[in-house]
Every structure is written in C-alpha cells, then in structure tokens.
PDB file of C-alpha atoms in Angstrom:
ATOM      1  CA  MET A   1      -6.648   8.756 -12.552  1.00  0.00           C
ATOM      2  CA  ARG A   2      -7.469   5.054 -12.496  1.00  0.00           C
ATOM      3  CA  VAL A   3      -5.396   4.496 -15.628  1.00  0.00           C
ATOM      4  CA  ALA A   4      -2.609   6.500 -14.181  1.00  0.00           C
ATOM      5  CA  LEU A   5      -2.584   4.400 -10.946  1.00  0.00           C
ATOM      6  CA  GLU A   6      -2.474   1.078 -12.944  1.00  0.00           C
ATOM      7  CA  LEU A   7       0.476   2.384 -14.865  1.00  0.00           C
ATOM      8  CA  MET A   8       2.286   3.726 -11.888  1.00  0.00           C
ATOM      9  CA  THR A   9       1.910   0.741  -9.774  1.00  0.00           C
ATOM     10  CA  GLU A  10       3.432  -1.270 -12.743  1.00  0.00           C
ATOM     11  CA  LYS A  11       6.032   1.061 -14.067  1.00  0.00           C
ATOM     12  CA  GLY A  12       6.464   3.679 -11.522  1.00  0.00           C
ATOM     13  CA  PHE A  13       6.053   7.535 -11.726  1.00  0.00           C
ATOM     14  CA  LEU A  14       9.027   8.543 -13.784  1.00  0.00           C
ATOM     15  CA  SER A  15       8.492   5.753 -16.360  1.00  0.00           C
ATOM     16  CA  THR A  16       4.891   6.685 -16.848  1.00  0.00           C
ATOM     17  CA  GLY A  17       4.354   9.523 -19.352  1.00  0.00           C
ATOM     18  CA  ILE A  18       1.428  11.821 -19.407  1.00  0.00           C
ATOM     19  CA  GLU A  19       0.821  11.046 -23.181  1.00  0.00           C
ATOM     20  CA  GLU A  20       0.459   7.285 -22.294  1.00  0.00           C
ATOM     21  CA  VAL A  21      -1.980   8.071 -19.539  1.00  0.00           C
ATOM     22  CA  LEU A  22      -4.034  10.306 -21.753  1.00  0.00           C
ATOM     23  CA  SER A  23      -3.977   7.976 -24.645  1.00  0.00           C
ATOM     24  CA  ARG A  24      -5.085   4.808 -22.597  1.00  0.00           C
ATOM     25  CA  SER A  25      -7.825   6.923 -20.925  1.00  0.00           C
ATOM     26  CA  GLU A  26      -8.933   8.764 -24.005  1.00  0.00           C
ATOM     27  CA  VAL A  27      -8.677  12.037 -22.224  1.00  0.00           C
ATOM     28  CA  PRO A  28      -7.632  15.159 -24.459  1.00  0.00           C
ATOM     29  CA  ARG A  29      -4.322  16.725 -23.390  1.00  0.00           C
ATOM     30  CA  GLY A  30      -6.118  20.153 -22.752  1.00  0.00           C
ATOM     31  CA  SER A  31      -8.394  18.598 -20.178  1.00  0.00           C
ATOM     32  CA  PHE A  32      -5.359  17.312 -18.388  1.00  0.00           C
ATOM     33  CA  TYR A  33      -3.739  20.723 -18.069  1.00  0.00           C
ATOM     34  CA  TYR A  34      -6.986  22.152 -16.928  1.00  0.00           C
ATOM     35  CA  TYR A  35      -7.008  20.003 -13.888  1.00  0.00           C
ATOM     36  CA  PHE A  36      -3.198  19.543 -13.219  1.00  0.00           C
ATOM     37  CA  PRO A  37      -0.708  22.370 -13.910  1.00  0.00           C
ATOM     38  CA  SER A  38       2.180  19.881 -13.902  1.00  0.00           C
ATOM     39  CA  LYS A  39       3.208  16.133 -13.631  1.00  0.00           C
ATOM     40  CA  GLU A  40       4.209  16.858 -10.130  1.00  0.00           C
ATOM     41  CA  ALA A  41       0.708  18.193  -9.207  1.00  0.00           C
ATOM     42  CA  PHE A  42      -0.627  15.151 -10.907  1.00  0.00           C
ATOM     43  CA  GLY A  43       1.630  12.810  -9.022  1.00  0.00           C
ATOM     44  CA  LEU A  44       0.538  14.370  -5.705  1.00  0.00           C
ATOM     45  CA  GLU A  45      -3.139  13.828  -6.547  1.00  0.00           C
ATOM     46  CA  ALA A  46      -2.293  10.248  -7.553  1.00  0.00           C
ATOM     47  CA  ILE A  47      -0.817   9.613  -4.161  1.00  0.00           C
ATOM     48  CA  ASP A  48      -3.947  11.051  -2.509  1.00  0.00           C
ATOM     49  CA  ALA A  49      -6.194   8.853  -4.833  1.00  0.00           C
ATOM     50  CA  TYR A  50      -4.151   5.684  -4.025  1.00  0.00           C
ATOM     51  CA  ASP A  51      -4.029   6.512  -0.450  1.00  0.00           C
ATOM     52  CA  ALA A  52      -7.926   6.909  -0.377  1.00  0.00           C
ATOM     53  CA  PHE A  53      -8.313   3.615  -2.073  1.00  0.00           C
ATOM     54  CA  PHE A  54      -5.874   1.829   0.113  1.00  0.00           C
ATOM     55  CA  VAL A  55      -7.212   3.250   3.331  1.00  0.00           C
ATOM     56  CA  ASN A  56     -10.634   1.859   2.385  1.00  0.00           C
ATOM     57  CA  LYS A  57      -9.025  -1.508   1.788  1.00  0.00           C
ATOM     58  CA  ILE A  58      -7.167  -1.370   5.235  1.00  0.00           C
ATOM     59  CA  GLU A  59     -10.356  -0.492   7.011  1.00  0.00           C
ATOM     60  CA  LYS A  60     -12.312  -3.152   5.244  1.00  0.00           C
ATOM     61  CA  PHE A  61     -10.092  -5.899   6.652  1.00  0.00           C
ATOM     62  CA  LEU A  62      -8.724  -4.354   9.869  1.00  0.00           C
ATOM     63  CA  GLY A  63     -12.045  -2.920  10.841  1.00  0.00           C
ATOM     64  CA  ASN A  64     -13.836  -6.219  10.782  1.00  0.00           C
ATOM     65  CA  GLN A  65     -14.643  -6.774  14.424  1.00  0.00           C
ATOM     66  CA  ARG A  66     -16.141 -10.157  13.965  1.00  0.00           C
ATOM     67  CA  ARG A  67     -12.804 -11.609  13.269  1.00  0.00           C
ATOM     68  CA  SER A  68      -9.736 -11.944  15.398  1.00  0.00           C
ATOM     69  CA  THR A  69      -6.882  -9.622  14.789  1.00  0.00           C
ATOM     70  CA  ILE A  70      -4.670 -12.197  13.385  1.00  0.00           C
ATOM     71  CA  GLU A  71      -7.515 -13.147  10.992  1.00  0.00           C
ATOM     72  CA  ARG A  72      -7.996  -9.527  10.010  1.00  0.00           C
ATOM     73  CA  ILE A  73      -4.244  -9.096   9.135  1.00  0.00           C
ATOM     74  CA  VAL A  74      -4.179 -12.452   7.366  1.00  0.00           C
ATOM     75  CA  ALA A  75      -7.151 -11.448   5.338  1.00  0.00           C
ATOM     76  CA  PHE A  76      -5.394  -8.134   4.519  1.00  0.00           C
ATOM     77  CA  MET A  77      -2.218  -9.906   3.285  1.00  0.00           C
ATOM     78  CA  ASP A  78      -4.157 -12.532   1.487  1.00  0.00           C
ATOM     79  CA  ASP A  79      -6.215  -9.869  -0.396  1.00  0.00           C
ATOM     80  CA  ALA A  80      -2.948  -8.061  -1.211  1.00  0.00           C
ATOM     81  CA  GLU A  81      -1.292 -11.397  -2.566  1.00  0.00           C
ATOM     82  CA  HIS A  82      -4.492 -12.008  -4.713  1.00  0.00           C
ATOM     83  CA  GLY A  83      -4.139  -8.577  -6.144  1.00  0.00           C
ATOM     84  CA  MET A  84      -0.450  -8.958  -7.141  1.00  0.00           C
ATOM     85  CA  SER A  85      -1.148 -12.445  -8.459  1.00  0.00           C
ATOM     86  CA  LYS A  86      -4.162 -11.178 -10.579  1.00  0.00           C
ATOM     87  CA  TYR A  87      -1.738  -8.967 -12.571  1.00  0.00           C
ATOM     88  CA  GLY A  88       1.065 -11.433 -12.754  1.00  0.00           C
ATOM     89  CA  PHE A  89       3.000  -9.688 -10.134  1.00  0.00           C
ATOM     90  CA  ARG A  90       3.657  -6.744 -12.349  1.00  0.00           C
ATOM     91  CA  ARG A  91       2.029  -4.244 -10.160  1.00  0.00           C
ATOM     92  CA  GLY A  92       3.195  -3.270  -6.713  1.00  0.00           C
ATOM     93  CA  CYS A  93       2.424  -0.534  -4.184  1.00  0.00           C
ATOM     94  CA  LEU A  94       2.437   2.965  -5.606  1.00  0.00           C
ATOM     95  CA  VAL A  95       3.885   4.161  -2.145  1.00  0.00           C
ATOM     96  CA  GLY A  96       6.652   1.700  -2.398  1.00  0.00           C
ATOM     97  CA  ASN A  97       7.371   2.382  -6.085  1.00  0.00           C
ATOM     98  CA  LEU A  98       7.531   6.058  -5.523  1.00  0.00           C
ATOM     99  CA  GLY A  99       9.759   5.471  -2.405  1.00  0.00           C
ATOM    100  CA  GLN A 100      12.230   3.605  -4.698  1.00  0.00           C
ATOM    101  CA  GLU A 101      12.223   6.587  -7.134  1.00  0.00           C
ATOM    102  CA  MET A 102      12.562   9.101  -4.522  1.00  0.00           C
ATOM    103  CA  GLY A 103      16.099  10.332  -5.417  1.00  0.00           C
ATOM    104  CA  ALA A 104      14.650  11.630  -8.686  1.00  0.00           C
ATOM    105  CA  LEU A 105      11.354  12.844  -7.507  1.00  0.00           C
ATOM    106  CA  PRO A 106      10.348  16.370  -6.114  1.00  0.00           C
ATOM    107  CA  GLY A 107      10.709  16.820  -2.200  1.00  0.00           C
ATOM    108  CA  SER A 108       6.942  17.404  -1.944  1.00  0.00           C
ATOM    109  CA  PHE A 109       6.449  13.557  -2.717  1.00  0.00           C
ATOM    110  CA  ARG A 110       8.625  12.697   0.320  1.00  0.00           C
ATOM    111  CA  ILE A 111       6.446  14.590   2.716  1.00  0.00           C
ATOM    112  CA  LYS A 112       3.260  13.054   1.229  1.00  0.00           C
ATOM    113  CA  LEU A 113       4.524   9.547   1.121  1.00  0.00           C
ATOM    114  CA  VAL A 114       5.668   9.839   4.783  1.00  0.00           C
ATOM    115  CA  ALA A 115       2.229  11.036   5.824  1.00  0.00           C
ATOM    116  CA  VAL A 116       0.538   8.193   3.856  1.00  0.00           C
ATOM    117  CA  LEU A 117       2.667   5.510   5.589  1.00  0.00           C
ATOM    118  CA  GLU A 118       2.241   6.989   8.983  1.00  0.00           C
ATOM    119  CA  GLY A 119      -1.591   6.972   8.331  1.00  0.00           C
ATOM    120  CA  TRP A 120      -1.465   3.219   7.422  1.00  0.00           C
ATOM    121  CA  GLU A 121       0.625   2.607  10.364  1.00  0.00           C
ATOM    122  CA  ARG A 122      -1.786   4.222  12.615  1.00  0.00           C
ATOM    123  CA  ARG A 123      -4.623   1.958  11.333  1.00  0.00           C
ATOM    124  CA  PHE A 124      -2.455  -1.073  11.984  1.00  0.00           C
ATOM    125  CA  ALA A 125      -1.478   0.107  15.404  1.00  0.00           C
ATOM    126  CA  VAL A 126      -5.252   0.465  16.374  1.00  0.00           C
ATOM    127  CA  CYS A 127      -5.858  -3.109  15.136  1.00  0.00           C
ATOM    128  CA  ILE A 128      -2.980  -4.431  17.102  1.00  0.00           C
ATOM    129  CA  ALA A 129      -3.968  -2.576  20.209  1.00  0.00           C
ATOM    130  CA  ASP A 130      -7.348  -4.103  19.720  1.00  0.00           C
ATOM    131  CA  GLY A 131      -5.944  -7.513  19.683  1.00  0.00           C
ATOM    132  CA  GLN A 132      -4.139  -6.752  22.861  1.00  0.00           C
ATOM    133  CA  LEU A 133      -7.401  -5.657  24.523  1.00  0.00           C
ATOM    134  CA  ARG A 134      -8.977  -9.011  23.378  1.00  0.00           C
ATOM    135  CA  ASN A 135      -6.080 -10.938  24.786  1.00  0.00           C
ATOM    136  CA  GLU A 136      -5.150 -12.135  21.311  1.00  0.00           C
ATOM    137  CA  ILE A 137      -1.654 -10.450  21.225  1.00  0.00           C
ATOM    138  CA  SER A 138       0.709 -10.056  24.085  1.00  0.00           C
ATOM    139  CA  ASP A 139       0.413  -6.645  25.673  1.00  0.00           C
ATOM    140  CA  HIS A 140       4.203  -6.339  26.112  1.00  0.00           C
ATOM    141  CA  LEU A 141       4.595  -5.516  22.496  1.00  0.00           C
ATOM    142  CA  ASP A 142       4.235  -1.886  21.366  1.00  0.00           C
ATOM    143  CA  PRO A 143       1.570  -1.490  18.772  1.00  0.00           C
ATOM    144  CA  GLU A 144       3.035   1.394  17.029  1.00  0.00           C
ATOM    145  CA  ARG A 145       6.564  -0.276  16.676  1.00  0.00           C
ATOM    146  CA  LEU A 146       4.739  -3.346  15.352  1.00  0.00           C
ATOM    147  CA  ALA A 147       2.722  -1.426  12.832  1.00  0.00           C
ATOM    148  CA  ARG A 148       5.939   0.394  11.587  1.00  0.00           C
ATOM    149  CA  LEU A 149       7.764  -2.943  11.440  1.00  0.00           C
ATOM    150  CA  PHE A 150       4.703  -4.296   9.406  1.00  0.00           C
ATOM    151  CA  TRP A 151       4.870  -1.556   6.786  1.00  0.00           C
ATOM    152  CA  THR A 152       8.664  -1.515   6.562  1.00  0.00           C
ATOM    153  CA  GLY A 153       8.840  -5.234   5.950  1.00  0.00           C
ATOM    154  CA  TRP A 154       5.581  -5.527   3.923  1.00  0.00           C
ATOM    155  CA  GLU A 155       6.694  -2.887   1.405  1.00  0.00           C
ATOM    156  CA  GLY A 156      10.056  -4.834   0.990  1.00  0.00           C
ATOM    157  CA  ALA A 157       8.014  -8.055   0.608  1.00  0.00           C
ATOM    158  CA  VAL A 158       5.869  -6.432  -2.061  1.00  0.00           C
ATOM    159  CA  LEU A 159       8.905  -5.310  -3.923  1.00  0.00           C
ATOM    160  CA  ARG A 160      10.494  -8.607  -3.779  1.00  0.00           C
ATOM    161  CA  ALA A 161       7.343 -10.478  -4.837  1.00  0.00           C
ATOM    162  CA  LYS A 162       7.218  -8.156  -7.835  1.00  0.00           C
ATOM    163  CA  LEU A 163      10.817  -8.681  -8.588  1.00  0.00           C
ATOM    164  CA  GLU A 164      10.594 -12.531  -8.276  1.00  0.00           C
ATOM    165  CA  SER A 165       7.052 -12.700  -9.936  1.00  0.00           C
ATOM    166  CA  ASN A 166       5.736 -15.055  -7.119  1.00  0.00           C
ATOM    167  CA  PRO A 167       4.111 -14.645  -3.678  1.00  0.00           C
ATOM    168  CA  GLN A 168       6.922 -16.372  -1.520  1.00  0.00           C
ATOM    169  CA  PRO A 169       8.243 -13.118  -0.151  1.00  0.00           C
ATOM    170  CA  LEU A 170       4.886 -12.138   1.021  1.00  0.00           C
ATOM    171  CA  HIS A 171       4.613 -15.479   2.665  1.00  0.00           C
ATOM    172  CA  ILE A 172       8.098 -15.252   4.328  1.00  0.00           C
ATOM    173  CA  PHE A 173       7.336 -11.920   5.767  1.00  0.00           C
ATOM    174  CA  GLY A 174       3.738 -12.409   6.655  1.00  0.00           C
ATOM    175  CA  ASP A 175       4.527 -15.715   8.583  1.00  0.00           C
ATOM    176  CA  ALA A 176       7.375 -14.085  10.445  1.00  0.00           C
ATOM    177  CA  PHE A 177       5.152 -10.991  11.305  1.00  0.00           C
ATOM    178  CA  LEU A 178       2.390 -13.381  12.600  1.00  0.00           C
ATOM    179  CA  GLU A 179       4.899 -15.358  14.695  1.00  0.00           C
ATOM    180  CA  ILE A 180       5.851 -12.101  16.500  1.00  0.00           C
ATOM    181  CA  LEU A 181       2.378 -11.257  17.123  1.00  0.00           C
ATOM    182  CA  LYS A 182       1.460 -14.765  18.549  1.00  0.00           C
ATOM    183  CA  ALA A 183       4.644 -14.934  20.644  1.00  0.00           C
ATOM    184  CA  ARG A 184       3.632 -14.916  24.454  1.00  0.00           C
TER     185      ARG A 184
END
C-alpha cells in the first residue's frame, strides 16, 4: 500500500498500474488478488490508508494545545510544503489527485472522497472553534465554512505547487487564509 500511495500521489490512480505497484513492492500478483478483487477495491483501500495517514498528521498539528491556533495551522502548512519539497513537488495529495480524475473513476470513489474531505474539514473546524474560544480568532467567523474554505483552497494550492514545481502557491493561499483568521 505504501508503494501504491507513493505512485498515486505522484502519477494519479489511472496512470498507476497494478503491475508497477507489484513490481516495485516485490509482491506476487496472486497475493494482490487474494486481498483485492479489483483495482477499484484496491483504490478504495488506498483512500482509506491515505486518510488514516493524513488524519494522524492533521491531529499531530491541529491537536497541539500548547500552540496557538494560528501556529498549529502554520505548522500543518509548513509540514505539507516540506513534504512536497522533499519530493521535488512531484507528489501531491491523493484526494486532490483522485478528484482531478473523478470523471474517469467509479462513483464509489466520489462518495469516499467527499467523506474524507468532510472528516478533514471537521478537524479544522474544531481547531478554528478552539481558536475562537481562546479569543485568537474572531467569533463572527463560521468555523465550518472556514474549514471548507481551507480545504477547497489548499487542494488547489497543492495542485498549483505541483504544477509549478515550487511552494509559492502554498504561500499565497496560506497567507490569505491566515489574514482571514486574524481579521478582527
């Protein structure tokens, strides 16, 4: 699964062949079909695996109560930039990549991807609401809408950073989002 996620965050689902995954991971073909009846089933499991990995990352940064809300969000964005930079901006977000391919993917992917994004949004909304309780973020802002704005814009910034092979789109979006949070 790790090899598949590496390939799919770089190339997308449709361009990642099962043979390439098996060859790079040194897994026999029969073993693959023992666990996954189809590439679609494998893709759905890959989404779950990526979500689990990413939720852990979100919780690591946003759940750090020793930091301010802004510091937590900045740490999350900095980590994402570091991850993209580490791989020469060839890798993006699996969820974003699959969203770009949605027209050619099974409908089961759409349902799962929406649920994943909604889970990430809930975690961000909790962090933003905490910032409001701490009087770090204006309480006239709706945490759920801000969280949705974040993920809509962040996924676009990740795509653009991958396209341009540099972090500037991440900075542009991140700075604008932080300005919204800091506005009184």
